[in-house]
PDB file of C-alpha atoms in Angstrom:
ATOM      1  CA  PRO A 328    -197.788 126.304 -32.016  1.00  0.00           C
ATOM      2  CA  VAL A 329    -197.877 122.520 -31.925  1.00  0.00           C
ATOM      3  CA  ILE A 330    -195.596 120.309 -29.846  1.00  0.00           C
ATOM      4  CA  ALA A 331    -194.193 117.108 -31.341  1.00  0.00           C
ATOM      5  CA  LYS A 332    -192.534 114.472 -29.151  1.00  0.00           C
ATOM      6  CA  ILE A 333    -189.898 112.488 -31.027  1.00  0.00           C
ATOM      7  CA  THR A 334    -188.593 109.231 -29.563  1.00  0.00           C
ATOM      8  CA  GLU A 335    -185.410 107.562 -30.766  1.00  0.00           C
ATOM      9  CA  SER A 336    -184.394 103.894 -30.597  1.00  0.00           C
ATOM     10  CA  ASN A 337    -181.786 104.710 -27.931  1.00  0.00           C
ATOM     11  CA  GLY A 338    -184.619 105.678 -25.551  1.00  0.00           C
ATOM     12  CA  GLN A 339    -184.113 109.428 -25.763  1.00  0.00           C
ATOM     13  CA  SER A 340    -187.071 111.643 -26.513  1.00  0.00           C
ATOM     14  CA  HIS A 341    -187.247 115.317 -27.364  1.00  0.00           C
ATOM     15  CA  GLU A 342    -190.077 117.772 -27.782  1.00  0.00           C
ATOM     16  CA  ILE A 343    -189.980 120.350 -30.539  1.00  0.00           C
ATOM     17  CA  ASN A 344    -192.276 123.291 -31.165  1.00  0.00           C
ATOM     18  CA  LEU A 345    -193.729 123.523 -34.644  1.00  0.00           C
ATOM     19  CA  PRO A 346    -194.974 126.960 -35.748  1.00  0.00           C
ATOM     20  CA  VAL A 347    -198.648 127.821 -35.966  1.00  0.00           C
ATOM     21  CA  GLU A 348    -198.299 128.159 -39.753  1.00  0.00           C
ATOM     22  CA  ILE A 349    -198.615 124.378 -40.116  1.00  0.00           C
ATOM     23  CA  TRP A 350    -202.398 124.836 -40.018  1.00  0.00           C
ATOM     24  CA  GLN A 351    -202.206 126.868 -43.241  1.00  0.00           C
ATOM     25  CA  ARG A 352    -200.463 124.147 -45.259  1.00  0.00           C
ATOM     26  CA  SER A 353    -203.260 121.733 -46.204  1.00  0.00           C
ATOM     27  CA  GLY A 354    -202.460 119.327 -43.370  1.00  0.00           C
ATOM     28  CA  LYS A 355    -198.843 118.688 -44.431  1.00  0.00           C
ATOM     29  CA  TRP A 356    -195.680 120.012 -42.818  1.00  0.00           C
ATOM     30  CA  THR A 357    -192.099 118.872 -43.302  1.00  0.00           C
ATOM     31  CA  PHE A 358    -189.364 119.531 -40.765  1.00  0.00           C
ATOM     32  CA  ALA A 359    -185.802 118.383 -40.188  1.00  0.00           C
ATOM     33  CA  TYR A 360    -184.768 116.570 -37.025  1.00  0.00           C
ATOM     34  CA  THR A 361    -181.154 115.669 -36.342  1.00  0.00           C
ATOM     35  CA  SER A 362    -180.755 112.452 -34.383  1.00  0.00           C
ATOM     36  CA  THR A 363    -177.977 110.033 -33.559  1.00  0.00           C
ATOM     37  CA  SER A 364    -180.204 106.958 -33.727  1.00  0.00           C
ATOM     38  CA  PRO A 365    -183.313 105.947 -35.698  1.00  0.00           C
ATOM     39  CA  VAL A 366    -186.596 107.632 -34.836  1.00  0.00           C
ATOM     40  CA  THR A 367    -189.118 105.113 -33.473  1.00  0.00           C
ATOM     41  CA  SER A 368    -192.148 107.347 -32.946  1.00  0.00           C
ATOM     42  CA  ILE A 369    -193.522 110.856 -33.250  1.00  0.00           C
ATOM     43  CA  VAL A 370    -196.505 112.091 -31.247  1.00  0.00           C
ATOM     44  CA  ILE A 371    -198.259 115.336 -32.116  1.00  0.00           C
ATOM     45  CA  ASP A 372    -199.685 117.167 -29.083  1.00  0.00           C
ATOM     46  CA  PRO A 373    -198.329 114.680 -26.492  1.00  0.00           C
ATOM     47  CA  HIS A 374    -199.880 116.659 -23.608  1.00  0.00           C
ATOM     48  CA  THR A 375    -203.353 116.711 -25.269  1.00  0.00           C
ATOM     49  CA  GLN A 376    -203.656 120.496 -25.034  1.00  0.00           C
ATOM     50  CA  LEU A 377    -205.305 121.051 -28.434  1.00  0.00           C
ATOM     51  CA  PRO A 378    -208.921 120.247 -29.307  1.00  0.00           C
ATOM     52  CA  ASP A 379    -208.937 117.110 -31.436  1.00  0.00           C
ATOM     53  CA  ILE A 380    -211.771 114.753 -32.370  1.00  0.00           C
ATOM     54  CA  ASN A 381    -209.434 111.926 -33.443  1.00  0.00           C
ATOM     55  CA  ARG A 382    -206.335 111.507 -31.273  1.00  0.00           C
ATOM     56  CA  VAL A 383    -205.615 108.104 -32.821  1.00  0.00           C
ATOM     57  CA  ASN A 384    -203.990 109.742 -35.847  1.00  0.00           C
ATOM     58  CA  ASN A 385    -201.601 111.850 -33.735  1.00  0.00           C
ATOM     59  CA  THR A 386    -198.983 109.089 -33.466  1.00  0.00           C
ATOM     60  CA  TRP A 387    -196.581 107.772 -36.090  1.00  0.00           C
ATOM     61  CA  LYS A 388    -194.570 104.621 -35.310  1.00  0.00           C
ATOM     62  CA  ALA A 389    -191.705 103.247 -37.365  1.00  0.00           C
ATOM     63  CA  THR A 390    -192.224  99.866 -38.921  1.00  0.00           C
ATOM     64  CA  GLN A 391    -189.735  97.218 -37.856  1.00  0.00           C
TER      65      GLN A 391
END
C-alpha cells in the first residue's frame, strides 16, 4: 500500500493508506477525503519508504 499525508489549512494533517491496486490503474487513483477545512497539500510516501527516481512529483500543493 501507499501512504498519503494530507495537510489542511487549520494545521491538522492525517495519513491515509491507499491500496496496492493503485499501481494497476495507469497512474491515476481517485479517493474521497472528508475534511473540515481546505486541503493545502498532499504528499505521497511521506516517509520515503518506496523506491522512487523522482520524489519531486510526490507533492501536490493548493494554489492560493
